[in-house]
PDB file of N, CA and C in Angstrom:
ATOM      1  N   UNK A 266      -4.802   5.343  13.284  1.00 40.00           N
ATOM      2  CA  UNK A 266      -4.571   3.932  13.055  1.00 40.00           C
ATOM      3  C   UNK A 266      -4.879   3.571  11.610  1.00 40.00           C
ATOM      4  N   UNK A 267      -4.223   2.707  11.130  1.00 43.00           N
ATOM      5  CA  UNK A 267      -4.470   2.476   9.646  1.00 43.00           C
ATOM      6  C   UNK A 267      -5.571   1.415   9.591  1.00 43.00           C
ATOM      7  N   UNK A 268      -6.368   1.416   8.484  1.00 45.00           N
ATOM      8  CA  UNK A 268      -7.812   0.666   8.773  1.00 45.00           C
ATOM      9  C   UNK A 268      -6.943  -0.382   7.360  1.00 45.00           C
ATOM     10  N   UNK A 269      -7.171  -1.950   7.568  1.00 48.00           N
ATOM     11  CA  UNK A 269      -7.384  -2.679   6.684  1.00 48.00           C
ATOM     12  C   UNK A 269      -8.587  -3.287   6.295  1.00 48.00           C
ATOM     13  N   UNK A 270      -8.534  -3.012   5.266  1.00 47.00           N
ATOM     14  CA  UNK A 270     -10.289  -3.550   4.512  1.00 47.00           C
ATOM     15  C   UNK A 270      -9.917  -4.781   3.250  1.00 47.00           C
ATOM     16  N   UNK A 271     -10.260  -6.011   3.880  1.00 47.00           N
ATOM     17  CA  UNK A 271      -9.903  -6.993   2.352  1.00 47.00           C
ATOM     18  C   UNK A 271     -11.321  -6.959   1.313  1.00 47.00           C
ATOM     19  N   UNK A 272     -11.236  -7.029   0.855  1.00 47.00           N
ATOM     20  CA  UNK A 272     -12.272  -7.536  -0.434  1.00 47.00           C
ATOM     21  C   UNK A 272     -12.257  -8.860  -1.097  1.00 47.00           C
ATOM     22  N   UNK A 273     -13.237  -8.852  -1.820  1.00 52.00           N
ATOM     23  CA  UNK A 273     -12.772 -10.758  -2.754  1.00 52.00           C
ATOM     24  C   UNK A 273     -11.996 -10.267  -3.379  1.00 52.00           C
ATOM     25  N   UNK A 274     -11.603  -8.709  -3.650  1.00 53.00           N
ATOM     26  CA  UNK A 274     -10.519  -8.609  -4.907  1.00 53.00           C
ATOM     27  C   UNK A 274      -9.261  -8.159  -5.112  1.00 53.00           C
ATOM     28  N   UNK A 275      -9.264  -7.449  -3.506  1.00 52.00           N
ATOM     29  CA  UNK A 275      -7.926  -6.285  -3.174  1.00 52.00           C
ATOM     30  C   UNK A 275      -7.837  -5.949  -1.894  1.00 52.00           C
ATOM     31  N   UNK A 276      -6.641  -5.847  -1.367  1.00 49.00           N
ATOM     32  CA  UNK A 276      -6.505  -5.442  -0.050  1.00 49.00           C
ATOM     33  C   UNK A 276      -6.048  -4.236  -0.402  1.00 49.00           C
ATOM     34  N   UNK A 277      -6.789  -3.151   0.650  1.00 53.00           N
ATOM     35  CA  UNK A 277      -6.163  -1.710   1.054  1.00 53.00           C
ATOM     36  C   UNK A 277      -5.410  -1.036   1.684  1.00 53.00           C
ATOM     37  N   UNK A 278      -4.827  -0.734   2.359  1.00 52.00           N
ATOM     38  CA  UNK A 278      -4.937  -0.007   3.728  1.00 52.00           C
ATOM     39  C   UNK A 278      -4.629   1.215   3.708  1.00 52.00           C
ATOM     40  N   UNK A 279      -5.242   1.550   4.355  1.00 48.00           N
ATOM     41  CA  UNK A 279      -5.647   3.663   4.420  1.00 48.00           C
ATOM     42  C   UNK A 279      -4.981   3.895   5.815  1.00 48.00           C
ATOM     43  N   UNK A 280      -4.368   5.135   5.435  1.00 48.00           N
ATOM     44  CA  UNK A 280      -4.790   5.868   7.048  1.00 48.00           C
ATOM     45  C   UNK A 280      -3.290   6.048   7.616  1.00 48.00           C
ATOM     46  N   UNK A 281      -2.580   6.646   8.437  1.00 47.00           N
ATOM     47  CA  UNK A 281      -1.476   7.241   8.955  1.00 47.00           C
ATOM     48  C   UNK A 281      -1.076   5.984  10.024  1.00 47.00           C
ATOM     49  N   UNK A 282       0.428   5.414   9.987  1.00 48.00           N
ATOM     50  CA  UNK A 282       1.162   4.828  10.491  1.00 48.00           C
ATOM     51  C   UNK A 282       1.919   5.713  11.612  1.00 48.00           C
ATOM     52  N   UNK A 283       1.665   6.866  12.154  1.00 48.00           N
ATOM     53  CA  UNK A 283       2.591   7.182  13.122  1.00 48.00           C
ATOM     54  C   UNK A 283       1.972   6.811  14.941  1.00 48.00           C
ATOM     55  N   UNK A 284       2.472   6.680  15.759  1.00 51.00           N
ATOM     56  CA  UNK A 284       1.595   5.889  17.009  1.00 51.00           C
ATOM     57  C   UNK A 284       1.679   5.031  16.993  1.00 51.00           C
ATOM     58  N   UNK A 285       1.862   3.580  16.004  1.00 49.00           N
ATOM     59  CA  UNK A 285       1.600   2.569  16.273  1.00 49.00           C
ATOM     60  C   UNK A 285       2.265   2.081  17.334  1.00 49.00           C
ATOM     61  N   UNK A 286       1.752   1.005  17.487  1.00 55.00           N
ATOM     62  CA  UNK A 286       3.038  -0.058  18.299  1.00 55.00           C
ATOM     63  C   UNK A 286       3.989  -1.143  17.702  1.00 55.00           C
ATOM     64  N   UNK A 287       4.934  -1.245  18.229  1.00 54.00           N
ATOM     65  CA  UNK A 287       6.095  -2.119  17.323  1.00 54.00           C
ATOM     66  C   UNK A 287       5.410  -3.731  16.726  1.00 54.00           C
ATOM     67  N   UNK A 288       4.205  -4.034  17.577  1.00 57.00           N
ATOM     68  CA  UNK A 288       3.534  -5.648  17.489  1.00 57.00           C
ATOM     69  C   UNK A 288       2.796  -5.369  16.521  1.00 57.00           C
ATOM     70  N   UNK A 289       2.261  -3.950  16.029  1.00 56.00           N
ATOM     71  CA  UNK A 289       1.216  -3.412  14.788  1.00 56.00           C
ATOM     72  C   UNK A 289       2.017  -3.808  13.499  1.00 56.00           C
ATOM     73  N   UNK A 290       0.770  -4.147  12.363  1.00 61.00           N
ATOM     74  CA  UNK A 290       1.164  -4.094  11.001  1.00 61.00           C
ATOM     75  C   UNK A 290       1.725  -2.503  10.960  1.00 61.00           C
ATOM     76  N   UNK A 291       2.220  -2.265   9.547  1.00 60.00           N
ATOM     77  CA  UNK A 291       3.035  -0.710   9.606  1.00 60.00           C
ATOM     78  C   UNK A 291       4.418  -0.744  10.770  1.00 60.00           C
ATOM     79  N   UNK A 292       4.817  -2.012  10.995  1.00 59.00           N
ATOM     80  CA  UNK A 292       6.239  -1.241  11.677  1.00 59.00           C
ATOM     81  C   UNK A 292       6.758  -2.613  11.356  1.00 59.00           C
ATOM     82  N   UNK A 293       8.215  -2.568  10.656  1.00 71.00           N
ATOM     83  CA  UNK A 293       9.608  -3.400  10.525  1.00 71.00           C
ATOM     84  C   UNK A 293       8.869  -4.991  10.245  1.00 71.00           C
ATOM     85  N   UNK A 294       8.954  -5.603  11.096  1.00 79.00           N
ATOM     86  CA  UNK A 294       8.822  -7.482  10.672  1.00 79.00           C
ATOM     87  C   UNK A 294       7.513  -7.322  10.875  1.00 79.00           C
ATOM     88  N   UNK A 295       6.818  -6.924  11.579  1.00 79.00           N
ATOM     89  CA  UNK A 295       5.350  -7.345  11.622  1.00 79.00           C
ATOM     90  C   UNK A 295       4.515  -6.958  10.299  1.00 79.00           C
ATOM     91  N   UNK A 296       5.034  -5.618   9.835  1.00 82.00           N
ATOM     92  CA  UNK A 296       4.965  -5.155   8.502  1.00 82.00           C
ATOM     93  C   UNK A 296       4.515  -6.355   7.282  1.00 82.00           C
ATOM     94  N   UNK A 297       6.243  -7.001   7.230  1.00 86.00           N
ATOM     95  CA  UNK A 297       6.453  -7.908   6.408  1.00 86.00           C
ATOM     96  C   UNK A 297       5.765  -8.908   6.427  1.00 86.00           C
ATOM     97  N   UNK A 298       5.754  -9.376   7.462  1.00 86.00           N
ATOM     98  CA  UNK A 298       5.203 -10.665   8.055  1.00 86.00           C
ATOM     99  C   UNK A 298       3.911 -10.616   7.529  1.00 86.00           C
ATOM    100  N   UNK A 299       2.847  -9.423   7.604  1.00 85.00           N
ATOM    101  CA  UNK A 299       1.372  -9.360   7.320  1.00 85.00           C
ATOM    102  C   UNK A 299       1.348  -9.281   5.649  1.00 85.00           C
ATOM    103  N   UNK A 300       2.410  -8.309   5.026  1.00 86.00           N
ATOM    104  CA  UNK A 300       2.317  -8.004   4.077  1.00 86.00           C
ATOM    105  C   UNK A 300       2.573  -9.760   2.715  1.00 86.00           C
ATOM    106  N   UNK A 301       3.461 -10.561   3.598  1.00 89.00           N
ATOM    107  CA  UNK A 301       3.666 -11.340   2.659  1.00 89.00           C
ATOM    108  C   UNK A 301       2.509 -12.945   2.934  1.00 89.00           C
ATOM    109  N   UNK A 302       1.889 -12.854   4.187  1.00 87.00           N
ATOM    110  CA  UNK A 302       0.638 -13.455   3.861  1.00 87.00           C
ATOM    111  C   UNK A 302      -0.480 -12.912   3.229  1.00 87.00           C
ATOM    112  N   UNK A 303      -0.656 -11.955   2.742  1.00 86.00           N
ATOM    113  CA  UNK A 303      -1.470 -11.917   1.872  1.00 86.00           C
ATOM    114  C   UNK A 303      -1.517 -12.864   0.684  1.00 86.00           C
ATOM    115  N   UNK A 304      -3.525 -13.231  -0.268  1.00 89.00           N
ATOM    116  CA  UNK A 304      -3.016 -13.837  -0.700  1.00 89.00           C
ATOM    117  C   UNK A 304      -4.349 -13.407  -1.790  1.00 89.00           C
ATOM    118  N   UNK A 305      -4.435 -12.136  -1.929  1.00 91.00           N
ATOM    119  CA  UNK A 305      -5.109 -10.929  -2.526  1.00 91.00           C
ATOM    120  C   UNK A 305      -4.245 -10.218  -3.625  1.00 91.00           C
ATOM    121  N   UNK A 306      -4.504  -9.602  -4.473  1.00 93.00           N
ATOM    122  CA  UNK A 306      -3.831  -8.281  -4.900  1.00 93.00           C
ATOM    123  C   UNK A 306      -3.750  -6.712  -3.994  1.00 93.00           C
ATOM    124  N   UNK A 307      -2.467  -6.508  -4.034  1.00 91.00           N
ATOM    125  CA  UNK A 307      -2.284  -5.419  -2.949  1.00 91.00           C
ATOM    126  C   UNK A 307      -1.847  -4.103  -3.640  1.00 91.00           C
ATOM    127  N   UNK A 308      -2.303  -3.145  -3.490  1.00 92.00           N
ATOM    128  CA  UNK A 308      -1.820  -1.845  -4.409  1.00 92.00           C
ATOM    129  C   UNK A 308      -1.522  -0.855  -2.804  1.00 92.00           C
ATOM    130  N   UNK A 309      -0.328  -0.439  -2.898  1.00 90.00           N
ATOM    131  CA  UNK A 309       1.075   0.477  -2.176  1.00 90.00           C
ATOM    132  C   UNK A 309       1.464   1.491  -2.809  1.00 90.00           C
ATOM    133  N   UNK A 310       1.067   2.798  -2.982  1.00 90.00           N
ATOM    134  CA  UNK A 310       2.059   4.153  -3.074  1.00 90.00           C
ATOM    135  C   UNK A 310       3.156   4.372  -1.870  1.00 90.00           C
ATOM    136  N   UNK A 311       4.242   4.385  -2.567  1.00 89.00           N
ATOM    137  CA  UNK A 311       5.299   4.758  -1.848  1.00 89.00           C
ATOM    138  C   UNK A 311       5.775   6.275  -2.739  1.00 89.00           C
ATOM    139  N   UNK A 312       6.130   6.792  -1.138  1.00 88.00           N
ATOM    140  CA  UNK A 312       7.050   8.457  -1.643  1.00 88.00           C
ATOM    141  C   UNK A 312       8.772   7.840  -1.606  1.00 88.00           C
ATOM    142  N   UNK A 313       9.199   7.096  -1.272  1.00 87.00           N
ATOM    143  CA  UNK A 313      10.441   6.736  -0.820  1.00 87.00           C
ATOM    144  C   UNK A 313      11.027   5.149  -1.750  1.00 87.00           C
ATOM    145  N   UNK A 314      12.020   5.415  -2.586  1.00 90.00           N
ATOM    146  CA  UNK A 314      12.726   4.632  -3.086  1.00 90.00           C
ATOM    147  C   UNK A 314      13.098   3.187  -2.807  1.00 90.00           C
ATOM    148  N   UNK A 315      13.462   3.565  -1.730  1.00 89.00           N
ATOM    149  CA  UNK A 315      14.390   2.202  -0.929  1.00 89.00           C
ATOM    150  C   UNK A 315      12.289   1.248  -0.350  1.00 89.00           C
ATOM    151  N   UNK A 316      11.747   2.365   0.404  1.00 86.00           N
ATOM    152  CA  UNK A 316      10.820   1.755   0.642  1.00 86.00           C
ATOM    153  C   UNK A 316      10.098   0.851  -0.377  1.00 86.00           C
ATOM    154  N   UNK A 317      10.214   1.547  -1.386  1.00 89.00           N
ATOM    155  CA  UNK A 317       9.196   0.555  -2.781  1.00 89.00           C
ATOM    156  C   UNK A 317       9.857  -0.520  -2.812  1.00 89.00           C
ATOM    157  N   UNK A 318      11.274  -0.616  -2.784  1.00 91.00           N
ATOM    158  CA  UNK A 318      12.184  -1.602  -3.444  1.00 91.00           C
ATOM    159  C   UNK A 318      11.599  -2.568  -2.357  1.00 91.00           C
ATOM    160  N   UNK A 319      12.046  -2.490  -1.405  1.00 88.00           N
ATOM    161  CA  UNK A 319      12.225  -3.001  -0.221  1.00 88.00           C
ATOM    162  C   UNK A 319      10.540  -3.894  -0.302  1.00 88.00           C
ATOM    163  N   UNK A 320       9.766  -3.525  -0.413  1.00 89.00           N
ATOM    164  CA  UNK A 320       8.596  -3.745  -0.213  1.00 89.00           C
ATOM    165  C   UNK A 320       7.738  -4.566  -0.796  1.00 89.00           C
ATOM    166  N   UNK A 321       8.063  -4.374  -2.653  1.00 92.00           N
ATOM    167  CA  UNK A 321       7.900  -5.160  -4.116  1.00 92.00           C
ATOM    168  C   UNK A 321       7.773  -6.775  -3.866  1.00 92.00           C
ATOM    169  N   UNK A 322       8.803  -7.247  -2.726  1.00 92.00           N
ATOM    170  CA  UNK A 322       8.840  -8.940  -2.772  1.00 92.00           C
ATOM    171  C   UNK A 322       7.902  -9.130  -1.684  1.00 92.00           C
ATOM    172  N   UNK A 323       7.410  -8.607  -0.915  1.00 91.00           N
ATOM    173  CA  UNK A 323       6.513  -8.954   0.331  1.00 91.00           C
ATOM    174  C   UNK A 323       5.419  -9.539  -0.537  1.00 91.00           C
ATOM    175  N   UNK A 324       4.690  -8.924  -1.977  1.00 91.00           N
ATOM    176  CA  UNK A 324       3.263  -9.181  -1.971  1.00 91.00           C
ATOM    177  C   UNK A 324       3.462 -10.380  -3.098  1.00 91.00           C
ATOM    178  N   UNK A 325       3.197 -11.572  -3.052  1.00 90.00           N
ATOM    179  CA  UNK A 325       2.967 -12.306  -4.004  1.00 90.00           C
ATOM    180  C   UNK A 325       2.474 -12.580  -4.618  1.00 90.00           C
ATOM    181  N   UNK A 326       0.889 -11.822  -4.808  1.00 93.00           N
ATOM    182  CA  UNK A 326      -0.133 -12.414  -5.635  1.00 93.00           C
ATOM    183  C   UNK A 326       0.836 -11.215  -7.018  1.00 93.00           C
ATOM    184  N   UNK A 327       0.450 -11.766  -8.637  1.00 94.00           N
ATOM    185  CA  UNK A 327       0.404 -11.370  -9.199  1.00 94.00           C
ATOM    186  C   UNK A 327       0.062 -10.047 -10.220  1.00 94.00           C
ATOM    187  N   UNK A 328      -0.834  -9.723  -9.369  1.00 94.00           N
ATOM    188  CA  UNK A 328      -2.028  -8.180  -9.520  1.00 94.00           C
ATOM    189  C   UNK A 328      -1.291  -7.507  -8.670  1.00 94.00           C
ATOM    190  N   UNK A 329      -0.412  -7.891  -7.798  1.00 94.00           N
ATOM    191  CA  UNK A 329       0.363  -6.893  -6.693  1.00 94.00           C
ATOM    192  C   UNK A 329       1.001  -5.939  -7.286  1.00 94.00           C
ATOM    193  N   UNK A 330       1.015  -4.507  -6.634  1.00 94.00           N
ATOM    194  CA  UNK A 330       1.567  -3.342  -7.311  1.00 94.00           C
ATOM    195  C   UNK A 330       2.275  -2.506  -6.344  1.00 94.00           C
ATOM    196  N   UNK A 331       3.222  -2.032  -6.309  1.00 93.00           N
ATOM    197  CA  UNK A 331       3.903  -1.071  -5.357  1.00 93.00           C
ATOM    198  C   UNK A 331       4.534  -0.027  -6.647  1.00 93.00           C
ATOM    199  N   UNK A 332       4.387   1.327  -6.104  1.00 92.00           N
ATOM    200  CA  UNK A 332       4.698   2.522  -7.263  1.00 92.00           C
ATOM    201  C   UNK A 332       5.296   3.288  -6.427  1.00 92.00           C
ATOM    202  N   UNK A 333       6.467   3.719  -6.613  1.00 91.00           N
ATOM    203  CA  UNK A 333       7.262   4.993  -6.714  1.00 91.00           C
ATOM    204  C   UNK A 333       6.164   6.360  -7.153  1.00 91.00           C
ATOM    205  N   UNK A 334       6.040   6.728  -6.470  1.00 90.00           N
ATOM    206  CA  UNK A 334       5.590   8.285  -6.500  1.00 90.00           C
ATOM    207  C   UNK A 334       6.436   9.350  -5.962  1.00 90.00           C
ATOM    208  N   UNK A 335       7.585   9.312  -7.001  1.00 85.00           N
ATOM    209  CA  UNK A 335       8.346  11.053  -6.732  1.00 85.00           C
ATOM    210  C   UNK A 335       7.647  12.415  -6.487  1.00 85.00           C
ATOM    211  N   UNK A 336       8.483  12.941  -6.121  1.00 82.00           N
ATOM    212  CA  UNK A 336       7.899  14.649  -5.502  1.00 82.00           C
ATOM    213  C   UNK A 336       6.469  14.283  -5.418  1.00 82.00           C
ATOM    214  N   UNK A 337       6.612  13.346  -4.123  1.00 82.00           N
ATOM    215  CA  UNK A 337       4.938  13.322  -3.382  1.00 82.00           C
ATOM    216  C   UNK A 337       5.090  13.953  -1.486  1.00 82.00           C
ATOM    217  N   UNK A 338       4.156  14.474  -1.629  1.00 82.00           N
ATOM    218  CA  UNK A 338       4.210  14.912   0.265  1.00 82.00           C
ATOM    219  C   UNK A 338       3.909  13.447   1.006  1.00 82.00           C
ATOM    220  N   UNK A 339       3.892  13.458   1.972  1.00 81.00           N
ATOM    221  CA  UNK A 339       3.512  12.480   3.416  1.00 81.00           C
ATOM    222  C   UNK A 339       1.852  11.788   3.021  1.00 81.00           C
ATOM    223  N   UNK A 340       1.521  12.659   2.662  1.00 85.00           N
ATOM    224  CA  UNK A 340      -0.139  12.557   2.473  1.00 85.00           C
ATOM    225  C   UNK A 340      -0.567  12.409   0.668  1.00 85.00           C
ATOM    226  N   UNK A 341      -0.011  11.335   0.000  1.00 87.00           N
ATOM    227  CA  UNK A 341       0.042  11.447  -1.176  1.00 87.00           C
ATOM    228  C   UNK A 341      -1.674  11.527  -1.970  1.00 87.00           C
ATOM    229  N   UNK A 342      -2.439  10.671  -0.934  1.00 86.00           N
ATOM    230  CA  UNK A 342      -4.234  10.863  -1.743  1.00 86.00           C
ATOM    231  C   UNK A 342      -4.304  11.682  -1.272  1.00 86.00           C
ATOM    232  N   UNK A 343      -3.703  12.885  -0.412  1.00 86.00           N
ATOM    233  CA  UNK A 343      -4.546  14.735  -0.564  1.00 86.00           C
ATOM    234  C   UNK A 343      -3.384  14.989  -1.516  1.00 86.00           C
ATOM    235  N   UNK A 344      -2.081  14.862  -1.148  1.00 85.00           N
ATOM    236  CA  UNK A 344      -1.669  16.042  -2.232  1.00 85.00           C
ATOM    237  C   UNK A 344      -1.774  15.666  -3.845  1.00 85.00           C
ATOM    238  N   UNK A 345      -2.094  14.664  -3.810  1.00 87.00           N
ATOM    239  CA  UNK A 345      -2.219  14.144  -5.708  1.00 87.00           C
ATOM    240  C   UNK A 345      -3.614  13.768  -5.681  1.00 87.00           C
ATOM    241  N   UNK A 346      -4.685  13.646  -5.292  1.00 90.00           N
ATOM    242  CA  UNK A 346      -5.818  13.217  -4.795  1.00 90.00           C
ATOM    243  C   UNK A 346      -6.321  12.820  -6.475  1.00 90.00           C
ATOM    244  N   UNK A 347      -6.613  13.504  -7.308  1.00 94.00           N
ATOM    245  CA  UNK A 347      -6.976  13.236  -8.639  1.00 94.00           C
ATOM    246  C   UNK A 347      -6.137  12.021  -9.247  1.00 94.00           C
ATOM    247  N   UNK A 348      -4.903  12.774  -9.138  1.00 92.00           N
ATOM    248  CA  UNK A 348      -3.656  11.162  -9.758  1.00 92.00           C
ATOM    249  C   UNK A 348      -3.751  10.029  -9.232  1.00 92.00           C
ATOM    250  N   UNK A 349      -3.928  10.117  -7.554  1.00 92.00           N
ATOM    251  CA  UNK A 349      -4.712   8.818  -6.859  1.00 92.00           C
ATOM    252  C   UNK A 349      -5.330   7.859  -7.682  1.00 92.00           C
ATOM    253  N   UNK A 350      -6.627   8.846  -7.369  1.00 94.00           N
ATOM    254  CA  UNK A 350      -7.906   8.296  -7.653  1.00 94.00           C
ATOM    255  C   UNK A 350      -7.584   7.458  -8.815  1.00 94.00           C
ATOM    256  N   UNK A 351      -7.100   8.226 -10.237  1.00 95.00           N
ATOM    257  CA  UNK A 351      -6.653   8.111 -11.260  1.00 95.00           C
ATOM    258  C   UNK A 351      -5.825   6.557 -11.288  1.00 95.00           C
ATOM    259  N   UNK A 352      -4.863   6.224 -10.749  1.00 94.00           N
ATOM    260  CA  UNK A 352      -3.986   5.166 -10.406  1.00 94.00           C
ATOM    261  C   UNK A 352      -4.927   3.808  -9.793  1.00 94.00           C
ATOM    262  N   UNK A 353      -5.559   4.224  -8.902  1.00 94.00           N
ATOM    263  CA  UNK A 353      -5.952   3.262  -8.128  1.00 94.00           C
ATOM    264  C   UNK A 353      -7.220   2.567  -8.914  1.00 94.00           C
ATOM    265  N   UNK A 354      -8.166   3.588  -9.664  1.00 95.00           N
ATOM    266  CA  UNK A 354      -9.214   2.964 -10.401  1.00 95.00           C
ATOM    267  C   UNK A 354      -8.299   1.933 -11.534  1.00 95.00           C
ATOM    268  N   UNK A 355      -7.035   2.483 -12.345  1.00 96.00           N
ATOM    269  CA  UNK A 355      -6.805   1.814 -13.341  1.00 96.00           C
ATOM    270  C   UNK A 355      -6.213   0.622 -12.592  1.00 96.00           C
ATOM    271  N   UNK A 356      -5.982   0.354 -12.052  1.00 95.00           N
ATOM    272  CA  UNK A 356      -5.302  -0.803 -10.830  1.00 95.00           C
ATOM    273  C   UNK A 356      -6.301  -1.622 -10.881  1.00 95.00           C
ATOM    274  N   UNK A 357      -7.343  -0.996 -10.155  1.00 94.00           N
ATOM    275  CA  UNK A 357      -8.901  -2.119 -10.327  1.00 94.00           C
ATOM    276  C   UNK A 357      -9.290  -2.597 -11.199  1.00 94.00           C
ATOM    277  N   UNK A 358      -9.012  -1.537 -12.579  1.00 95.00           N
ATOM    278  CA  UNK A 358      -9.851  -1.809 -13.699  1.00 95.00           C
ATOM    279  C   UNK A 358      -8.988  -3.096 -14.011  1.00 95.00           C
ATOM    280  N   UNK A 359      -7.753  -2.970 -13.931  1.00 94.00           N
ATOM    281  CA  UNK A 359      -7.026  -4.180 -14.472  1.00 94.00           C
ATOM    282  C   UNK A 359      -6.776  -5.407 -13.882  1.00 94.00           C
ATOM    283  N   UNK A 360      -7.524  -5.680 -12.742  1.00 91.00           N
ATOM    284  CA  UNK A 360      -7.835  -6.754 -11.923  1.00 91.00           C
ATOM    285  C   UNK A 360      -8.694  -7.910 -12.677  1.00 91.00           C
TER     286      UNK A 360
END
């Protein structure tokens, strides 16, 4: 299950989307629906094109970030885990 954690400064969410249920955040409108009340800065790695695109207008706060990460596996914080880390601190830092 994917864990959401807000902060005063950033919303997260970690953790594998497969299992859910169709009424869960992580699937089609409910997705959206959660993603565009936010009213936080939201940082999103995407492996998939259409997904980033697709995704970019959901978050409205300004600090909001969605990134294209080419030739990434399923599991992009293990298989890039350093570049992660790397991305996500400068994300914060620039909050």
């Amino acid at each position: 299950m994917p864990t959401a954690a807000p902060t005063e400064n950033a919303y997260i969410i970690t953790g594998p989307t497969s299992g859910i249920r169709a009424d869960q955040v992580g699937v089609g409108e409910a997705s959206a629906k959660f993603c565009e009340s936010l009213a936080v800065p939201f940082y999103h790695l995407s492996r998939d094109a259409a997904q980033a695109t697709r995704m970019r207008p959901w978050f409205s706060h300004p600090k909001s970030k969605v990134d294209l990460w080419s030739n990434a596996g399923h599991w992009i914080m293990q298989d890039s885990k350093d570049d992660v880390n790397a991305a996500v601190t400068n994300w914060i830092d620039a909050l």
